[in-house]
mmCIF file with all atom_site columns, C-alpha atoms in Angstrom:
data_model
loop_
_atom_site.group_PDB
_atom_site.id
_atom_site.type_symbol
_atom_site.label_atom_id
_atom_site.label_alt_id
_atom_site.label_comp_id
_atom_site.label_asym_id
_atom_site.label_entity_id
_atom_site.label_seq_id
_atom_site.pdbx_PDB_ins_code
_atom_site.Cartn_x
_atom_site.Cartn_y
_atom_site.Cartn_z
_atom_site.occupancy
_atom_site.B_iso_or_equiv
_atom_site.pdbx_formal_charge
_atom_site.auth_seq_id
_atom_site.auth_comp_id
_atom_site.auth_asym_id
_atom_site.auth_atom_id
_atom_site.pdbx_PDB_model_num
ATOM 1   C CA . LYS A 1 1   ? 112.061 93.582  130.157 1.00 80.00 ? 1   LYS A CA 1
ATOM 2   C CA . ALA A 1 2   ? 111.623 94.171  126.861 1.00 76.00 ? 2   ALA A CA 1
ATOM 3   C CA . GLU A 1 3   ? 109.718 97.490  127.506 1.00 78.00 ? 3   GLU A CA 1
ATOM 4   C CA . LYS A 1 4   ? 113.084 98.574  129.684 1.00 80.00 ? 4   LYS A CA 1
ATOM 5   C CA . TYR A 1 5   ? 115.194 97.840  126.757 1.00 76.00 ? 5   TYR A CA 1
ATOM 6   C CA . TYR A 1 6   ? 113.603 99.303  123.880 1.00 77.00 ? 6   TYR A CA 1
ATOM 7   C CA . GLN A 1 7   ? 113.065 102.345 126.075 1.00 77.00 ? 7   GLN A CA 1
ATOM 8   C CA . ARG A 1 8   ? 117.069 102.060 126.635 1.00 75.00 ? 8   ARG A CA 1
ATOM 9   C CA . LEU A 1 9   ? 117.744 101.695 122.928 1.00 74.00 ? 9   LEU A CA 1
ATOM 10  C CA . SER A 1 10  ? 115.625 104.548 121.748 1.00 74.00 ? 10  SER A CA 1
ATOM 11  C CA . SER A 1 11  ? 116.895 106.852 124.115 1.00 73.00 ? 11  SER A CA 1
ATOM 12  C CA . ARG A 1 12  ? 120.766 105.849 123.812 1.00 73.00 ? 12  ARG A CA 1
ATOM 13  C CA . PHE A 1 13  ? 120.533 105.649 119.914 1.00 70.00 ? 13  PHE A CA 1
ATOM 14  C CA . PRO A 1 14  ? 117.812 108.366 119.108 1.00 72.00 ? 14  PRO A CA 1
ATOM 15  C CA . PHE A 1 15  ? 118.297 108.108 115.116 1.00 75.00 ? 15  PHE A CA 1
ATOM 16  C CA . GLY A 1 16  ? 118.657 105.256 113.131 1.00 74.00 ? 16  GLY A CA 1
ATOM 17  C CA . PRO A 1 17  ? 116.525 102.003 111.820 1.00 77.00 ? 17  PRO A CA 1
ATOM 18  C CA . TYR A 1 18  ? 116.968 99.966  115.296 1.00 80.00 ? 18  TYR A CA 1
ATOM 19  C CA . SER A 1 19  ? 115.656 103.140 117.320 1.00 82.00 ? 19  SER A CA 1
ATOM 20  C CA . GLU A 1 20  ? 112.715 103.433 114.711 1.00 86.00 ? 20  GLU A CA 1
ATOM 21  C CA . GLN A 1 21  ? 111.937 99.829  115.011 1.00 87.00 ? 21  GLN A CA 1
ATOM 22  C CA . ALA A 1 22  ? 112.203 100.094 118.800 1.00 85.00 ? 22  ALA A CA 1
ATOM 23  C CA . GLN A 1 23  ? 109.982 102.852 119.054 1.00 88.00 ? 23  GLN A CA 1
ATOM 24  C CA . LEU A 1 24  ? 107.160 100.401 117.350 1.00 92.00 ? 24  LEU A CA 1
ATOM 25  C CA . GLU A 1 25  ? 107.980 97.244  119.235 1.00 90.00 ? 25  GLU A CA 1
ATOM 26  C CA . LEU A 1 26  ? 108.026 99.472  122.391 1.00 91.00 ? 26  LEU A CA 1
ATOM 27  C CA . ALA A 1 27  ? 104.085 100.644 121.734 1.00 94.00 ? 27  ALA A CA 1
ATOM 28  C CA . TYR A 1 28  ? 103.410 96.984  121.185 1.00 95.00 ? 28  TYR A CA 1
ATOM 29  C CA . VAL A 1 29  ? 104.729 95.880  124.368 1.00 94.00 ? 29  VAL A CA 1
ATOM 30  C CA . GLN A 1 30  ? 103.160 98.799  126.118 1.00 93.00 ? 30  GLN A CA 1
ATOM 31  C CA . TYR A 1 31  ? 99.872  97.602  124.521 1.00 95.00 ? 31  TYR A CA 1
ATOM 32  C CA . LYS A 1 32  ? 100.016 94.175  125.483 1.00 94.00 ? 32  LYS A CA 1
ATOM 33  C CA . GLN A 1 33  ? 100.986 94.996  129.168 1.00 93.00 ? 33  GLN A CA 1
ATOM 34  C CA . GLY A 1 34  ? 97.779  97.231  129.165 1.00 92.00 ? 34  GLY A CA 1
ATOM 35  C CA . LEU A 1 35  ? 99.174  100.481 129.198 1.00 92.00 ? 35  LEU A CA 1
ATOM 36  C CA . ARG A 1 36  ? 96.888  102.043 126.519 1.00 90.00 ? 36  ARG A CA 1
ATOM 37  C CA . GLU A 1 37  ? 97.785  105.719 127.150 1.00 91.00 ? 37  GLU A CA 1
ATOM 38  C CA . GLU A 1 38  ? 101.575 105.159 127.249 1.00 93.00 ? 38  GLU A CA 1
ATOM 39  C CA . ALA A 1 39  ? 101.299 102.855 123.915 1.00 93.00 ? 39  ALA A CA 1
ATOM 40  C CA . SER A 1 40  ? 98.885  105.555 122.457 1.00 92.00 ? 40  SER A CA 1
ATOM 41  C CA . SER A 1 41  ? 101.466 108.132 123.070 1.00 93.00 ? 41  SER A CA 1
ATOM 42  C CA . THR A 1 42  ? 104.380 106.255 121.931 1.00 93.00 ? 42  THR A CA 1
ATOM 43  C CA . ILE A 1 43  ? 102.848 105.361 118.465 1.00 95.00 ? 43  ILE A CA 1
ATOM 44  C CA . GLN A 1 44  ? 101.509 108.647 118.009 1.00 95.00 ? 44  GLN A CA 1
ATOM 45  C CA . ARG A 1 45  ? 105.114 109.925 118.470 1.00 92.00 ? 45  ARG A CA 1
ATOM 46  C CA . PHE A 1 46  ? 106.278 107.543 116.134 1.00 94.00 ? 46  PHE A CA 1
ATOM 47  C CA . ILE A 1 47  ? 103.578 108.431 113.326 1.00 96.00 ? 47  ILE A CA 1
ATOM 48  C CA . ARG A 1 48  ? 104.275 112.093 113.692 1.00 95.00 ? 48  ARG A CA 1
ATOM 49  C CA . THR A 1 49  ? 108.150 111.535 113.531 1.00 91.00 ? 49  THR A CA 1
ATOM 50  C CA . TYR A 1 50  ? 108.409 108.979 110.956 1.00 91.00 ? 50  TYR A CA 1
ATOM 51  C CA . PRO A 1 51  ? 105.192 109.644 108.308 1.00 93.00 ? 51  PRO A CA 1
ATOM 52  C CA . THR A 1 52  ? 107.200 107.985 105.496 1.00 92.00 ? 52  THR A CA 1
ATOM 53  C CA . HIS A 1 53  ? 108.558 104.947 107.582 1.00 92.00 ? 53  HIS A CA 1
ATOM 54  C CA . PRO A 1 54  ? 107.927 101.739 105.794 1.00 93.00 ? 54  PRO A CA 1
ATOM 55  C CA . HIS A 1 55  ? 106.121 100.168 108.425 1.00 95.00 ? 55  HIS A CA 1
ATOM 56  C CA . ILE A 1 56  ? 103.901 103.300 108.786 1.00 96.00 ? 56  ILE A CA 1
ATOM 57  C CA . ALA A 1 57  ? 100.829 101.143 107.895 1.00 97.00 ? 57  ALA A CA 1
ATOM 58  C CA . TYR A 1 58  ? 101.544 99.005  110.919 1.00 97.00 ? 58  TYR A CA 1
ATOM 59  C CA . ALA A 1 59  ? 101.791 101.682 113.125 1.00 96.00 ? 59  ALA A CA 1
ATOM 60  C CA . HIS A 1 60  ? 98.304  103.051 112.060 1.00 96.00 ? 60  HIS A CA 1
ATOM 61  C CA . TYR A 1 61  ? 96.959  99.778  112.440 1.00 97.00 ? 61  TYR A CA 1
ATOM 62  C CA . LEU A 1 62  ? 98.531  99.470  115.815 1.00 96.00 ? 62  LEU A CA 1
ATOM 63  C CA . LYS A 1 63  ? 97.381  102.836 116.849 1.00 95.00 ? 63  LYS A CA 1
ATOM 64  C CA . ALA A 1 64  ? 93.492  101.873 115.558 1.00 94.00 ? 64  ALA A CA 1
ATOM 65  C CA . VAL A 1 65  ? 93.797  98.367  117.636 1.00 94.00 ? 65  VAL A CA 1
ATOM 66  C CA . ILE A 1 66  ? 94.944  100.298 120.762 1.00 92.00 ? 66  ILE A CA 1
ATOM 67  C CA . ASN A 1 67  ? 92.048  102.835 120.529 1.00 89.00 ? 67  ASN A CA 1
ATOM 68  C CA . PHE A 1 68  ? 89.683  100.011 119.672 1.00 88.00 ? 68  PHE A CA 1
ATOM 69  C CA . GLU A 1 69  ? 89.646  98.632  123.077 1.00 78.00 ? 69  GLU A CA 1
ATOM 70  C CA . GLN A 1 70  ? 88.805  102.000 124.427 1.00 74.00 ? 70  GLN A CA 1
ATOM 71  C CA . ARG A 1 71  ? 85.307  102.345 125.736 1.00 68.00 ? 71  ARG A CA 1
ATOM 72  C CA . ASN A 1 72  ? 84.858  105.924 124.082 1.00 66.00 ? 72  ASN A CA 1
ATOM 73  C CA . ALA A 1 73  ? 85.183  107.794 120.915 1.00 71.00 ? 73  ALA A CA 1
ATOM 74  C CA . LEU A 1 74  ? 83.363  105.070 118.731 1.00 77.00 ? 74  LEU A CA 1
ATOM 75  C CA . PHE A 1 75  ? 83.793  107.463 115.641 1.00 76.00 ? 75  PHE A CA 1
ATOM 76  C CA . ALA A 1 76  ? 87.159  108.067 116.321 1.00 79.00 ? 76  ALA A CA 1
ATOM 77  C CA . ARG A 1 77  ? 88.123  104.117 116.449 1.00 84.00 ? 77  ARG A CA 1
ATOM 78  C CA . PHE A 1 78  ? 85.769  103.782 113.170 1.00 88.00 ? 78  PHE A CA 1
ATOM 79  C CA . ASN A 1 79  ? 88.093  106.479 111.510 1.00 90.00 ? 79  ASN A CA 1
ATOM 80  C CA . ASP A 1 80  ? 91.494  104.973 112.710 1.00 92.00 ? 80  ASP A CA 1
ATOM 81  C CA . PHE A 1 81  ? 90.452  101.863 111.085 1.00 95.00 ? 81  PHE A CA 1
ATOM 82  C CA . ASN A 1 82  ? 89.019  103.821 107.815 1.00 95.00 ? 82  ASN A CA 1
ATOM 83  C CA . LYS A 1 83  ? 92.833  105.458 107.721 1.00 95.00 ? 83  LYS A CA 1
ATOM 84  C CA . VAL A 1 84  ? 94.391  102.158 107.402 1.00 97.00 ? 84  VAL A CA 1
ATOM 85  C CA . VAL A 1 85  ? 91.860  100.886 104.820 1.00 97.00 ? 85  VAL A CA 1
ATOM 86  C CA . THR A 1 86  ? 91.976  103.985 102.702 1.00 96.00 ? 86  THR A CA 1
ATOM 87  C CA . ASP A 1 87  ? 95.438  105.063 102.893 1.00 97.00 ? 87  ASP A CA 1
ATOM 88  C CA . TYR A 1 88  ? 96.970  101.396 102.907 1.00 97.00 ? 88  TYR A CA 1
ATOM 89  C CA . PRO A 1 89  ? 94.567  99.375  100.825 1.00 97.00 ? 89  PRO A CA 1
ATOM 90  C CA . ASN A 1 90  ? 97.179  96.601  99.775  1.00 96.00 ? 90  ASN A CA 1
ATOM 91  C CA . SER A 1 91  ? 98.614  96.314  103.355 1.00 96.00 ? 91  SER A CA 1
ATOM 92  C CA . ALA A 1 92  ? 98.532  93.312  105.448 1.00 96.00 ? 92  ALA A CA 1
ATOM 93  C CA . TYR A 1 93  ? 96.527  95.154  107.916 1.00 97.00 ? 93  TYR A CA 1
ATOM 94  C CA . ALA A 1 94  ? 93.636  96.435  105.440 1.00 97.00 ? 94  ALA A CA 1
ATOM 95  C CA . GLN A 1 95  ? 91.708  93.343  105.830 1.00 97.00 ? 95  GLN A CA 1
ATOM 96  C CA . ASP A 1 96  ? 91.360  93.152  109.205 1.00 97.00 ? 96  ASP A CA 1
ATOM 97  C CA . SER A 1 97  ? 90.779  96.799  109.625 1.00 96.00 ? 97  SER A CA 1
ATOM 98  C CA . THR A 1 98  ? 87.461  96.305  107.167 1.00 96.00 ? 98  THR A CA 1
ATOM 99  C CA . LYS A 1 99  ? 86.183  93.532  109.585 1.00 96.00 ? 99  LYS A CA 1
ATOM 100 C CA . ARG A 1 100 ? 86.612  96.015  112.407 1.00 94.00 ? 100 ARG A CA 1
ATOM 101 C CA . MET A 1 101 ? 84.776  98.649  110.930 1.00 94.00 ? 101 MET A CA 1
ATOM 102 C CA . ILE A 1 102 ? 81.982  96.232  109.825 1.00 95.00 ? 102 ILE A CA 1
ATOM 103 C CA . TYR A 1 103 ? 81.763  95.328  113.877 1.00 94.00 ? 103 TYR A CA 1
ATOM 104 C CA . LEU A 1 104 ? 81.896  99.069  114.676 1.00 91.00 ? 104 LEU A CA 1
ATOM 105 C CA . ARG A 1 105 ? 79.355  99.898  112.044 1.00 93.00 ? 105 ARG A CA 1
ATOM 106 C CA . ASN A 1 106 ? 76.965  96.851  113.461 1.00 96.00 ? 106 ASN A CA 1
ATOM 107 C CA . LEU A 1 107 ? 77.395  98.258  116.744 1.00 92.00 ? 107 LEU A CA 1
ATOM 108 C CA . LEU A 1 108 ? 76.422  101.477 115.859 1.00 92.00 ? 108 LEU A CA 1
ATOM 109 C CA . ALA A 1 109 ? 73.123  100.136 114.042 1.00 96.00 ? 109 ALA A CA 1
ATOM 110 C CA . ARG A 1 110 ? 72.401  98.262  117.189 1.00 97.00 ? 110 ARG A CA 1
ATOM 111 C CA . TYR A 1 111 ? 72.136  101.130 119.099 1.00 95.00 ? 111 TYR A CA 1
ATOM 112 C CA . GLU A 1 112 ? 69.988  102.906 116.728 1.00 97.00 ? 112 GLU A CA 1
ATOM 113 C CA . LEU A 1 113 ? 67.808  99.861  116.861 1.00 98.00 ? 113 LEU A CA 1
ATOM 114 C CA . ASN A 1 114 ? 67.753  99.449  120.368 1.00 98.00 ? 114 ASN A CA 1
ATOM 115 C CA . VAL A 1 115 ? 66.482  103.255 120.657 1.00 98.00 ? 115 VAL A CA 1
ATOM 116 C CA . GLY A 1 116 ? 64.048  102.699 118.180 1.00 98.00 ? 116 GLY A CA 1
ATOM 117 C CA . LEU A 1 117 ? 62.565  99.732  120.059 1.00 98.00 ? 117 LEU A CA 1
ATOM 118 C CA . TYR A 1 118 ? 62.641  101.853 123.204 1.00 98.00 ? 118 TYR A CA 1
ATOM 119 C CA . TYR A 1 119 ? 60.459  104.620 121.237 1.00 98.00 ? 119 TYR A CA 1
ATOM 120 C CA . LEU A 1 120 ? 58.256  101.527 120.078 1.00 98.00 ? 120 LEU A CA 1
ATOM 121 C CA . ARG A 1 121 ? 57.607  100.416 123.673 1.00 97.00 ? 121 ARG A CA 1
ATOM 122 C CA . ARG A 1 122 ? 56.804  103.999 124.738 1.00 97.00 ? 122 ARG A CA 1
ATOM 123 C CA . GLY A 1 123 ? 54.533  104.306 122.239 1.00 97.00 ? 123 GLY A CA 1
ATOM 124 C CA . ALA A 1 124 ? 56.233  107.053 120.204 1.00 98.00 ? 124 ALA A CA 1
ATOM 125 C CA . TYR A 1 125 ? 55.665  105.476 116.907 1.00 98.00 ? 125 TYR A CA 1
ATOM 126 C CA . LEU A 1 126 ? 56.857  108.030 114.246 1.00 97.00 ? 126 LEU A CA 1
ATOM 127 C CA . ALA A 1 127 ? 59.955  108.340 116.482 1.00 98.00 ? 127 ALA A CA 1
ATOM 128 C CA . SER A 1 128 ? 60.683  104.885 116.146 1.00 98.00 ? 128 SER A CA 1
ATOM 129 C CA . ALA A 1 129 ? 59.916  104.549 112.717 1.00 98.00 ? 129 ALA A CA 1
ATOM 130 C CA . ASN A 1 130 ? 62.307  107.540 111.930 1.00 97.00 ? 130 ASN A CA 1
ATOM 131 C CA . ARG A 1 131 ? 64.994  105.620 113.901 1.00 97.00 ? 131 ARG A CA 1
ATOM 132 C CA . GLY A 1 132 ? 64.564  102.563 111.636 1.00 97.00 ? 132 GLY A CA 1
ATOM 133 C CA . LYS A 1 133 ? 64.563  104.976 108.644 1.00 97.00 ? 133 LYS A CA 1
ATOM 134 C CA . TYR A 1 134 ? 67.827  106.412 109.885 1.00 98.00 ? 134 TYR A CA 1
ATOM 135 C CA . LEU A 1 135 ? 69.463  103.108 110.660 1.00 97.00 ? 135 LEU A CA 1
ATOM 136 C CA . ILE A 1 136 ? 68.575  101.798 107.152 1.00 97.00 ? 136 ILE A CA 1
ATOM 137 C CA . GLU A 1 137 ? 70.141  105.349 105.523 1.00 97.00 ? 137 GLU A CA 1
ATOM 138 C CA . THR A 1 138 ? 73.123  105.427 107.885 1.00 95.00 ? 138 THR A CA 1
ATOM 139 C CA . TYR A 1 139 ? 74.445  102.140 108.303 1.00 94.00 ? 139 TYR A CA 1
ATOM 140 C CA . PRO A 1 140 ? 73.365  100.437 105.035 1.00 91.00 ? 140 PRO A CA 1
ATOM 141 C CA . GLN A 1 141 ? 74.017  96.713  104.861 1.00 92.00 ? 141 GLN A CA 1
ATOM 142 C CA . SER A 1 142 ? 74.292  96.440  108.700 1.00 96.00 ? 142 SER A CA 1
ATOM 143 C CA . GLU A 1 143 ? 73.411  92.994  110.287 1.00 96.00 ? 143 GLU A CA 1
ATOM 144 C CA . TYR A 1 144 ? 70.299  95.170  111.692 1.00 97.00 ? 144 TYR A CA 1
ATOM 145 C CA . GLN A 1 145 ? 68.722  96.650  108.479 1.00 97.00 ? 145 GLN A CA 1
ATOM 146 C CA . ASN A 1 146 ? 66.146  93.864  108.349 1.00 97.00 ? 146 ASN A CA 1
ATOM 147 C CA . ASP A 1 147 ? 65.186  94.487  111.971 1.00 97.00 ? 147 ASP A CA 1
ATOM 148 C CA . ALA A 1 148 ? 65.081  98.092  111.312 1.00 98.00 ? 148 ALA A CA 1
ATOM 149 C CA . LEU A 1 149 ? 62.581  97.579  108.159 1.00 97.00 ? 149 LEU A CA 1
ATOM 150 C CA . ALA A 1 150 ? 60.253  95.236  110.812 1.00 97.00 ? 150 ALA A CA 1
ATOM 151 C CA . LEU A 1 151 ? 60.446  98.350  113.328 1.00 98.00 ? 151 LEU A CA 1
ATOM 152 C CA . MET A 1 152 ? 59.489  100.503 110.436 1.00 98.00 ? 152 MET A CA 1
ATOM 153 C CA . ALA A 1 153 ? 56.351  98.331  109.504 1.00 97.00 ? 153 ALA A CA 1
ATOM 154 C CA . VAL A 1 154 ? 55.061  97.803  112.942 1.00 97.00 ? 154 VAL A CA 1
ATOM 155 C CA . SER A 1 155 ? 55.226  102.014 113.569 1.00 98.00 ? 155 SER A CA 1
ATOM 156 C CA . TYR A 1 156 ? 53.621  102.625 110.331 1.00 98.00 ? 156 TYR A CA 1
ATOM 157 C CA . ASN A 1 157 ? 50.912  100.252 111.146 1.00 96.00 ? 157 ASN A CA 1
ATOM 158 C CA . ALA A 1 158 ? 50.378  101.572 114.725 1.00 97.00 ? 158 ALA A CA 1
ATOM 159 C CA . VAL A 1 159 ? 49.741  105.310 113.248 1.00 97.00 ? 159 VAL A CA 1
ATOM 160 C CA . GLY A 1 160 ? 47.648  104.072 110.538 1.00 96.00 ? 160 GLY A CA 1
ATOM 161 C CA . GLN A 1 161 ? 50.084  104.470 107.628 1.00 97.00 ? 161 GLN A CA 1
ATOM 162 C CA . LYS A 1 162 ? 49.259  101.291 105.765 1.00 97.00 ? 162 LYS A CA 1
ATOM 163 C CA . ALA A 1 163 ? 51.113  102.149 102.291 1.00 97.00 ? 163 ALA A CA 1
ATOM 164 C CA . LEU A 1 164 ? 53.938  102.631 104.184 1.00 97.00 ? 164 LEU A CA 1
ATOM 165 C CA . ALA A 1 165 ? 53.920  99.852  106.182 1.00 97.00 ? 165 ALA A CA 1
ATOM 166 C CA . ASP A 1 166 ? 53.268  97.416  103.294 1.00 97.00 ? 166 ASP A CA 1
ATOM 167 C CA . ASP A 1 167 ? 56.369  98.964  101.737 1.00 97.00 ? 167 ASP A CA 1
ATOM 168 C CA . ALA A 1 168 ? 58.663  98.165  104.655 1.00 97.00 ? 168 ALA A CA 1
ATOM 169 C CA . ARG A 1 169 ? 56.929  94.924  104.806 1.00 97.00 ? 169 ARG A CA 1
ATOM 170 C CA . ARG A 1 170 ? 57.399  94.266  101.006 1.00 97.00 ? 170 ARG A CA 1
ATOM 171 C CA . VAL A 1 171 ? 61.190  94.901  101.055 1.00 97.00 ? 171 VAL A CA 1
ATOM 172 C CA . LEU A 1 172 ? 61.494  93.056  104.336 1.00 97.00 ? 172 LEU A CA 1
ATOM 173 C CA . GLN A 1 173 ? 59.968  90.165  102.569 1.00 96.00 ? 173 GLN A CA 1
ATOM 174 C CA . ALA A 1 174 ? 62.367  90.699  99.598  1.00 97.00 ? 174 ALA A CA 1
ATOM 175 C CA . ASN A 1 175 ? 65.558  91.075  101.740 1.00 96.00 ? 175 ASN A CA 1
ATOM 176 C CA . GLN A 1 176 ? 64.914  88.197  104.582 1.00 95.00 ? 176 GLN A CA 1
ATOM 177 C CA . PRO A 1 177 ? 61.706  86.142  103.912 1.00 95.00 ? 177 PRO A CA 1
ATOM 178 C CA . ASP A 1 178 ? 62.271  84.104  107.028 1.00 95.00 ? 178 ASP A CA 1
ATOM 179 C CA . HIS A 1 179 ? 62.443  87.387  109.141 1.00 95.00 ? 179 HIS A CA 1
ATOM 180 C CA . PRO A 1 180 ? 60.702  86.684  112.732 1.00 95.00 ? 180 PRO A CA 1
ATOM 181 C CA . TYR A 1 181 ? 58.270  89.981  112.118 1.00 95.00 ? 181 TYR A CA 1
ATOM 182 C CA . LEU A 1 182 ? 56.850  88.080  108.711 1.00 94.00 ? 182 LEU A CA 1
ATOM 183 C CA . ASN A 1 183 ? 56.076  85.019  110.799 1.00 89.00 ? 183 ASN A CA 1
ATOM 184 C CA . GLY A 1 184 ? 54.454  87.029  113.437 1.00 86.00 ? 184 GLY A CA 1
ATOM 185 C CA . LYS A 1 185 ? 57.072  86.483  116.129 1.00 81.00 ? 185 LYS A CA 1
ATOM 186 C CA . TRP A 1 186 ? 58.797  89.616  116.323 1.00 78.00 ? 186 TRP A CA 1
#
């Protein structure tokens, strides 16, 4: 019912504060009903039409949340939340956006780690070491950075690069002394 009423309000009174609020509410209702495409279209239209609206931070946050549940465009999802954090850092939505960005960063880092582990199982040790290095450089402070160091240590040992393996092990020891690799269980 709410969707129908918000659409009627917007069409009968296209200008004014109630219509603006109705468009925001309509996007939320569509999102909650699982109508992601419609919700995305509604919120995009709102952002284009009212870029200086007092609740524009909420509009960008809602856009990010709608896109968050899509299975594709991981970087687009990250960028949507990044816009909320950078453009509206004092908004009520910045903290949650930051948490979701951390989740997405860890998701990307886990993917890189899984690819590195695949290379390791296949005997492509240089590729697995490079994947570990890439993970550390691209996703610093992710929850998988210590696993990437372990991956690098194993890979460098396999190709006879003892100095590089010792360096990776030393950094891992400093960062996480109880890591399973250091206990021989990785």
